[in-house]
Coordinates of N, CA, C and O in Angstrom, one line a residue:
M1 N 0.8 -1.2 0.0 CA 0.0 0.0 0.0 C 0.9 1.2 0.0 O 1.8 1.3 0.8
K2 N 0.5 2.2 -0.8 CA 1.3 3.4 -0.9 C 0.6 4.4 0.1 O -0.6 4.7 0.0
L3 N 1.4 5.0 1.0 CA 0.8 5.9 1.9 C 0.7 7.3 1.2 O 1.6 7.8 0.6
T4 N -0.4 7.9 1.4 CA -0.6 9.3 0.9 C -1.2 10.1 2.0 O -1.7 9.6 3.1
A5 N -1.2 11.4 1.8 CA -1.7 12.3 2.8 C -3.2 12.1 3.0 O -3.7 12.1 4.1
D6 N -3.9 11.8 1.9 CA -5.3 11.6 2.0 C -5.6 10.3 2.8 O -6.5 10.3 3.7
H7 N -4.8 9.3 2.6 CA -4.9 8.0 3.4 C -4.7 8.3 4.8 O -5.5 7.9 5.7
M8 N -3.6 9.0 5.2 CA -3.3 9.3 6.6 C -4.4 10.2 7.2 O -4.7 10.0 8.4
L9 N -4.9 11.2 6.5 CA -5.9 12.0 7.1 C -7.3 11.3 7.3 O -8.1 11.8 8.0
N10 N -7.4 10.1 6.8 CA -8.6 9.4 6.9 C -8.4 8.1 7.8 O -9.3 7.2 7.7
T11 N -7.3 8.0 8.5 CA -7.1 6.9 9.4 C -8.0 7.1 10.7 O -8.2 8.2 11.1
H12 N -8.4 6.0 11.3 CA -9.2 6.1 12.5 C -8.5 6.8 13.6 O -9.2 7.5 14.3
G13 N -7.2 6.6 13.8 CA -6.5 7.3 14.9 C -6.6 8.8 14.8 O -6.9 9.5 15.7
I14 N -6.3 9.3 13.6 CA -6.3 10.7 13.4 C -7.7 11.3 13.5 O -7.9 12.3 14.1
L15 N -8.7 10.6 12.9 CA -10.0 11.0 13.0 C -10.6 11.0 14.4 O -11.3 11.9 14.9
L16 N -10.3 10.0 15.2 CA -10.7 9.9 16.6 C -10.1 11.0 17.4 O -10.7 11.7 18.2
R17 N -8.8 11.3 17.2 CA -8.1 12.4 17.9 C -8.8 13.7 17.5 O -9.0 14.6 18.4
R18 N -9.1 13.9 16.3 CA -9.7 15.1 15.8 C -11.1 15.3 16.4 O -11.5 16.4 16.9
C19 N -11.9 14.2 16.5 CA -13.2 14.2 17.2 C -13.1 14.6 18.6 O -13.9 15.4 19.1
Q20 N -12.0 14.1 19.3 CA -11.8 14.5 20.7 C -11.5 16.0 20.8 O -12.0 16.7 21.7
Q21 N -10.7 16.5 19.8 CA -10.4 17.9 19.8 C -11.7 18.8 19.6 O -11.9 19.8 20.3
V22 N -12.6 18.3 18.7 CA -13.8 19.0 18.5 C -14.7 19.0 19.7 O -15.2 20.0 20.1
A23 N -14.8 17.8 20.3 CA -15.7 17.7 21.5 C -15.2 18.6 22.6 O -15.9 19.2 23.3
L24 N -13.8 18.6 22.8 CA -13.2 19.4 23.9 C -13.4 20.9 23.6 O -13.8 21.6 24.5
A25 N -13.3 21.3 22.4 CA -13.5 22.7 22.0 C -14.9 23.1 22.3 O -15.1 24.2 22.8
L26 N -15.9 22.3 21.9 CA -17.3 22.7 22.1 C -17.6 22.8 23.6 O -18.2 23.7 24.0
F27 N -17.2 21.8 24.3 CA -17.4 21.8 25.8 C -16.7 23.0 26.4 O -17.3 23.7 27.2
S28 N -15.5 23.2 26.1 CA -14.7 24.3 26.7 C -15.4 25.6 26.3 O -15.4 26.5 27.2
D29 N -15.9 25.8 25.1 CA -16.5 27.0 24.7 C -17.8 27.2 25.6 O -18.0 28.4 26.1
E30 N -18.5 26.2 25.8 CA -19.8 26.3 26.6 C -19.5 26.5 28.1 O -20.3 27.1 28.8
A31 N -18.4 25.8 28.6 CA -18.1 25.8 30.1 C -17.0 26.8 30.4 O -16.5 26.7 31.5
N32 N -16.6 27.7 29.5 CA -15.5 28.5 29.7 C -15.5 29.3 31.0 O -14.5 29.3 31.7
E33 N -16.6 29.9 31.3 CA -16.7 30.8 32.5 C -16.7 30.0 33.8 O -16.4 30.5 34.8
L34 N -16.9 28.7 33.6 CA -16.9 27.8 34.8 C -15.5 27.2 35.1 O -15.3 26.7 36.2
G35 N -14.6 27.3 34.2 CA -13.3 26.8 34.4 C -13.2 25.3 34.6 O -12.5 24.8 35.5
F36 N -14.0 24.6 33.9 CA -14.2 23.1 34.1 C -13.9 22.3 32.9 O -14.2 22.7 31.8
S37 N -13.2 21.2 33.1 CA -12.8 20.4 31.9 C -13.9 19.3 31.8 O -14.6 18.9 32.7
P38 N -14.0 18.6 30.6 CA -14.9 17.5 30.4 C -14.5 16.4 31.4 O -15.5 15.7 31.9
T39 N -13.3 16.2 31.7 CA -12.9 15.1 32.6 C -13.4 15.4 34.0 O -13.9 14.5 34.7
Q40 N -13.2 16.6 34.4 CA -13.8 17.0 35.7 C -15.3 16.9 35.8 O -15.8 16.4 36.8
F41 N -15.9 17.2 34.7 CA -17.4 17.1 34.7 C -17.8 15.6 34.8 O -18.6 15.2 35.6
S42 N -17.1 14.7 34.0 CA -17.4 13.3 34.1 C -17.2 12.7 35.5 O -18.0 12.0 36.0
A43 N -16.1 13.1 36.1 CA -15.8 12.7 37.5 C -16.8 13.1 38.4 O -17.4 12.3 39.2
L44 N -17.2 14.4 38.4 CA -18.1 14.9 39.4 C -19.5 14.3 39.1 O -20.2 14.0 40.1
A45 N -19.9 14.1 37.9 CA -21.2 13.4 37.6 C -21.2 12.0 38.2 O -22.2 11.6 38.8
F46 N -20.2 11.2 38.0 CA -20.2 9.9 38.5 C -20.2 9.9 40.0 O -20.8 9.0 40.6
I47 N -19.5 10.8 40.6 CA -19.5 10.9 42.1 C -20.9 11.2 42.6 O -21.3 10.7 43.6
K48 N -21.6 12.0 41.9 CA -23.0 12.3 42.2 C -23.9 11.1 42.0 O -24.7 10.7 42.8
I49 N -23.7 10.4 40.8 CA -24.6 9.3 40.5 C -24.3 8.1 41.4 O -25.2 7.3 41.7
E50 N -23.0 7.9 41.8 CA -22.7 6.7 42.6 C -22.0 7.2 43.8 O -20.7 7.0 44.0
P51 N -22.7 7.7 44.8 CA -22.1 8.2 46.0 C -21.2 7.1 46.7 O -21.7 5.9 46.8
G52 N -20.0 7.4 47.1 CA -19.2 6.5 47.8 C -18.4 5.6 46.8 O -17.8 4.6 47.2
I53 N -18.4 6.0 45.5 CA -17.6 5.3 44.5 C -16.1 5.3 44.9 O -15.6 6.3 45.4
H54 N -15.5 4.2 44.7 CA -14.0 4.1 44.9 C -13.3 4.9 43.9 O -13.7 4.9 42.7
Q55 N -12.2 5.5 44.3 CA -11.4 6.3 43.4 C -10.9 5.5 42.2 O -11.0 6.0 41.1
N56 N -10.5 4.3 42.4 CA -10.0 3.5 41.3 C -11.2 3.1 40.4 O -11.0 3.0 39.2
T57 N -12.3 2.8 40.9 CA -13.5 2.5 40.1 C -13.8 3.7 39.2 O -14.1 3.6 38.0
L58 N -13.8 4.9 39.8 CA -14.1 6.1 39.0 C -13.1 6.3 37.9 O -13.5 6.6 36.8
G59 N -11.8 6.0 38.2 CA -10.8 6.1 37.1 C -11.1 5.1 36.0 O -11.0 5.5 34.8
D60 N -11.6 3.9 36.3 CA -12.0 3.0 35.3 C -13.2 3.5 34.5 O -13.2 3.4 33.3
R61 N -14.1 4.0 35.2 CA -15.4 4.5 34.5 C -15.1 5.6 33.5 O -15.7 5.6 32.4
I62 N -14.1 6.5 33.8 CA -13.9 7.6 32.9 C -12.6 7.5 32.2 O -12.1 8.5 31.6
A63 N -12.0 6.3 32.2 CA -10.8 6.0 31.4 C -9.6 6.8 31.7 O -8.9 7.3 30.9
L64 N -9.3 6.9 33.0 CA -8.1 7.7 33.5 C -7.2 6.7 34.3 O -7.7 5.9 35.1
D65 N -5.9 6.9 34.1 CA -5.0 6.1 34.9 C -4.9 6.7 36.3 O -5.5 7.7 36.6
R66 N -4.3 5.9 37.2 CA -4.3 6.3 38.6 C -3.8 7.7 38.9 O -4.4 8.4 39.7
S67 N -2.7 8.1 38.3 CA -2.1 9.4 38.6 C -3.0 10.5 38.0 O -3.2 11.5 38.7
S68 N -3.6 10.3 36.9 CA -4.5 11.3 36.3 C -5.8 11.5 37.1 O -6.3 12.6 37.3
I69 N -6.4 10.4 37.6 CA -7.6 10.5 38.4 C -7.3 11.2 39.7 O -8.1 12.0 40.2
T70 N -6.1 10.9 40.2 CA -5.7 11.6 41.5 C -5.6 13.1 41.3 O -6.1 13.8 42.1
K71 N -5.0 13.5 40.2 CA -4.8 14.9 39.9 C -6.2 15.6 39.7 O -6.5 16.7 40.2
C72 N -7.1 14.9 39.0 CA -8.4 15.4 38.7 C -9.2 15.6 40.0 O -9.8 16.6 40.3
L73 N -9.1 14.6 40.9 CA -9.8 14.6 42.2 C -9.2 15.7 43.1 O -10.0 16.3 43.9
E74 N -7.9 15.9 43.1 CA -7.3 16.9 43.9 C -7.8 18.3 43.5 O -8.1 19.1 44.4
I75 N -8.0 18.5 42.2 CA -8.6 19.8 41.8 C -10.0 20.0 42.3 O -10.4 21.0 42.8
L76 N -10.8 18.9 42.1 CA -12.2 19.0 42.6 C -12.3 19.2 44.1 O -13.1 19.9 44.6
E77 N -11.4 18.5 44.8 CA -11.4 18.6 46.3 C -10.9 20.0 46.7 O -11.5 20.6 47.7
E78 N -9.9 20.6 46.0 CA -9.5 22.0 46.3 C -10.6 23.0 46.1 O -10.6 24.0 46.8
K79 N -11.5 22.7 45.2 CA -12.6 23.6 44.9 C -13.8 23.3 45.8 O -14.8 23.9 45.7
N80 N -13.6 22.4 46.8 CA -14.6 22.0 47.7 C -15.9 21.4 47.0 O -17.0 21.6 47.5
L81 N -15.6 20.7 45.9 CA -16.7 20.1 45.2 C -17.0 18.7 45.6 O -18.1 18.1 45.3
I82 N -15.9 18.0 46.1 CA -16.0 16.6 46.6 C -15.3 16.5 47.9 O -14.5 17.4 48.3
K83 N -15.6 15.4 48.5 CA -14.8 15.0 49.7 C -14.4 13.5 49.5 O -15.1 12.7 48.9
R84 N -13.2 13.2 50.0 CA -12.6 11.8 49.9 C -12.5 11.3 51.3 O -11.9 11.9 52.1
D85 N -13.1 10.2 51.5 CA -13.0 9.5 52.8 C -12.3 8.2 52.7 O -12.4 7.5 51.6
V86 N -11.6 7.8 53.7 CA -10.9 6.5 53.7 C -11.9 5.4 53.9 O -12.8 5.5 54.7
D87 N -11.8 4.4 53.1 CA -12.6 3.2 53.1 C -12.3 2.4 54.4 O -11.1 2.0 54.5
R88 N -13.2 2.2 55.3 CA -12.9 1.5 56.5 C -12.5 0.1 56.3 O -11.8 -0.5 57.1
Q89 N -13.0 -0.5 55.2 CA -12.6 -1.9 54.9 C -11.2 -2.0 54.2 O -10.6 -3.1 54.2
D90 N -10.8 -1.0 53.5 CA -9.5 -1.0 52.9 C -8.9 0.4 53.0 O -9.2 1.3 52.3
K91 N -8.0 0.6 54.0 CA -7.5 1.9 54.4 C -6.7 2.6 53.2 O -6.5 3.7 53.3
R92 N -6.3 1.8 52.2 CA -5.6 2.4 51.1 C -6.6 3.0 50.1 O -6.2 3.9 49.3
A93 N -7.9 2.6 50.1 CA -8.9 3.1 49.2 C -9.6 4.4 49.7 O -9.7 4.6 50.9
R94 N -10.0 5.2 48.7 CA -10.8 6.4 49.0 C -12.2 6.3 48.4 O -12.4 5.9 47.3
L95 N -13.2 6.7 49.2 CA -14.5 6.8 48.8 C -14.9 8.2 48.5 O -14.5 9.1 49.2
L96 N -15.6 8.5 47.4 CA -15.8 9.8 47.0 C -17.3 10.2 47.1 O -18.2 9.5 46.8
Y97 N -17.5 11.5 47.6 CA -18.8 12.0 47.8 C -18.8 13.5 47.2 O -17.8 14.2 47.4
I98 N -19.9 13.9 46.7 CA -20.1 15.2 46.2 C -20.6 16.1 47.4 O -21.3 15.6 48.3
T99 N -20.1 17.3 47.4 CA -20.5 18.3 48.4 C -21.7 19.1 47.9 O -22.0 19.1 46.7
P100 N -22.4 19.8 48.8 CA -23.5 20.7 48.3 C -23.0 21.7 47.2 O -23.7 21.9 46.3
E101 N -21.8 22.2 47.4 CA -21.2 23.1 46.4 C -21.0 22.4 45.1 O -21.2 22.9 44.0
G102 N -20.5 21.2 45.2 CA -20.3 20.3 44.1 C -21.6 20.1 43.3 O -21.6 20.1 42.1
E103 N -22.7 19.9 44.0 CA -24.0 19.7 43.4 C -24.4 20.9 42.6 O -24.9 20.8 41.5
E104 N -24.2 22.1 43.2 CA -24.6 23.3 42.5 C -23.7 23.5 41.2 O -24.2 23.9 40.2
T105 N -22.4 23.2 41.4 CA -21.5 23.4 40.2 C -21.9 22.4 39.1 O -21.9 22.7 38.0
L106 N -22.2 21.1 39.5 CA -22.5 20.1 38.6 C -23.7 20.5 37.7 O -23.8 20.3 36.5
E107 N -24.7 21.1 38.4 CA -25.9 21.6 37.6 C -25.5 22.6 36.6 O -26.0 22.5 35.4
K108 N -24.6 23.5 36.9 CA -24.2 24.5 35.9 C -23.4 23.9 34.8 O -23.6 24.2 33.6
V109 N -22.5 23.0 35.1 CA -21.6 22.3 34.1 C -22.4 21.4 33.3 O -22.2 21.3 32.1
A110 N -23.4 20.7 33.9 CA -24.3 19.8 33.1 C -25.0 20.6 32.0 O -25.2 20.2 30.9
G111 N -25.4 21.8 32.3 CA -26.0 22.7 31.4 C -25.1 23.0 30.2 O -25.5 23.0 29.0
A112 N -23.8 23.3 30.5 CA -22.8 23.5 29.4 C -22.7 22.3 28.6 O -22.5 22.4 27.3
A113 N -22.7 21.1 29.2 CA -22.5 19.8 28.4 C -23.7 19.6 27.5 O -23.6 19.2 26.4
V114 N -24.9 19.9 28.0 CA -26.1 19.8 27.2 C -26.0 20.8 26.0 O -26.3 20.4 24.8
R115 N -25.6 22.0 26.2 CA -25.4 23.0 25.1 C -24.4 22.5 24.1 O -24.6 22.6 22.9
A116 N -23.3 21.9 24.6 CA -22.3 21.4 23.7 C -22.8 20.3 22.8 O -22.6 20.2 21.6
R117 N -23.5 19.4 23.5 CA -24.1 18.2 22.7 C -25.1 18.7 21.7 O -25.2 18.2 20.6
K118 N -25.9 19.7 22.0 CA -26.9 20.3 21.1 C -26.2 20.8 19.9 O -26.7 20.7 18.8
R119 N -25.1 21.4 20.1 CA -24.3 22.0 18.9 C -23.9 20.8 18.0 O -23.9 21.0 16.8
I120 N -23.5 19.7 18.6 CA -23.2 18.5 17.8 C -24.4 18.0 17.0 O -24.3 17.7 15.8
T121 N -25.5 17.8 17.8 CA -26.7 17.2 17.1 C -27.3 18.2 16.1 O -27.8 17.8 15.1
D122 N -27.1 19.5 16.4 CA -27.6 20.5 15.4 C -26.8 20.3 14.1 O -27.3 20.5 13.0
A123 N -25.5 20.1 14.2 CA -24.6 19.9 13.0 C -24.8 18.6 12.3 O -24.8 18.5 11.1
M124 N -24.9 17.5 13.1 CA -25.0 16.2 12.5 C -26.4 15.6 12.4 O -26.6 14.7 11.5
G125 N -27.3 16.1 13.2 CA -28.6 15.5 13.2 C -28.6 14.4 14.3 O -27.6 13.8 14.6
E126 N -29.8 14.3 15.0 CA -30.0 13.4 16.1 C -29.6 11.9 15.7 O -28.9 11.2 16.4
E127 N -30.2 11.5 14.6 CA -30.0 10.1 14.2 C -28.6 9.7 13.9 O -28.0 8.7 14.3
R128 N -28.0 10.6 13.1 CA -26.6 10.4 12.7 C -25.7 10.4 13.9 O -24.8 9.6 14.0
F129 N -25.9 11.3 14.9 CA -25.1 11.4 16.1 C -25.3 10.1 16.9 O -24.4 9.5 17.5
A130 N -26.6 9.6 17.0 CA -26.8 8.4 17.8 C -26.1 7.2 17.2 O -25.5 6.4 17.9
N131 N -26.1 7.1 15.8 CA -25.4 6.1 15.2 C -23.9 6.2 15.4 O -23.2 5.2 15.6
F132 N -23.4 7.4 15.4 CA -22.0 7.7 15.7 C -21.6 7.2 17.1 O -20.6 6.5 17.3
V133 N -22.4 7.5 18.1 CA -22.2 7.0 19.4 C -22.2 5.5 19.5 O -21.4 4.9 20.1
D134 N -23.2 4.9 18.8 CA -23.2 3.4 18.8 C -22.0 2.8 18.2 O -21.4 1.8 18.7
D135 N -21.5 3.5 17.1 CA -20.2 3.0 16.5 C -19.0 3.1 17.4 O -18.2 2.3 17.5
M136 N -19.0 4.3 18.2 CA -17.9 4.4 19.1 C -17.9 3.4 20.2 O -16.9 2.8 20.6
K137 N -19.1 3.0 20.7 CA -19.3 2.0 21.7 C -18.8 0.7 21.1 O -18.0 -0.1 21.8
A138 N -19.1 0.3 19.9 CA -18.7 -0.9 19.3 C -17.2 -0.9 19.2 O -16.5 -1.9 19.4
F139 N -16.6 0.2 18.8 CA -15.2 0.3 18.7 C -14.5 0.1 20.0 O -13.5 -0.7 20.1
C140 N -15.0 0.6 21.1 CA -14.5 0.5 22.4 C -14.5 -1.0 22.9 O -13.7 -1.4 23.6
E141 N -15.6 -1.7 22.4 CA -15.7 -3.1 22.8 C -14.7 -4.0 22.2 O -14.7 -5.2 22.6
I142 N -13.9 -3.5 21.2 CA -12.9 -4.4 20.6 C -12.0 -4.9 21.7 O -11.6 -6.1 21.7
L143 N -11.6 -4.1 22.6 CA -10.7 -4.6 23.7 C -11.4 -5.0 25.0 O -10.9 -5.7 25.8
D144 N -12.6 -4.5 25.2 CA -13.4 -4.8 26.4 C -14.8 -5.4 26.0 O -15.8 -4.8 26.2
P145 N -14.8 -6.6 25.5 CA -16.0 -7.2 25.0 C -17.0 -7.5 26.2 O -16.7 -7.5 27.3

């Protein structure tokens, strides 16, 4: 196979990376005044949805390695949006809980996420976007069936 620029620009790796850039740009644009990243939003949302979630489980849920999830949680804790408690059954583990301030912030950031997603569906259409999401899920299942 002869490699060409067109071939390279249409590889799944480059396209997925570009999709991530677009998603990040849209979210950042909508959440700019909140100073919140999509990763922080995902973490805070799961902590709200699953009170007492283990820090390592949260890392698995949002696809972050141990050091990255720790950094993310340190930022949320510094902003008083979450609290981390020692697990009584495993003193090395941390259980995560959202604070009242975290709940208020999550509501605002969730609004930004909804607006960002609407911009995507406005551009792609609901059905096409839903198919795209299904395709991404299938792609992810290649390693995690």
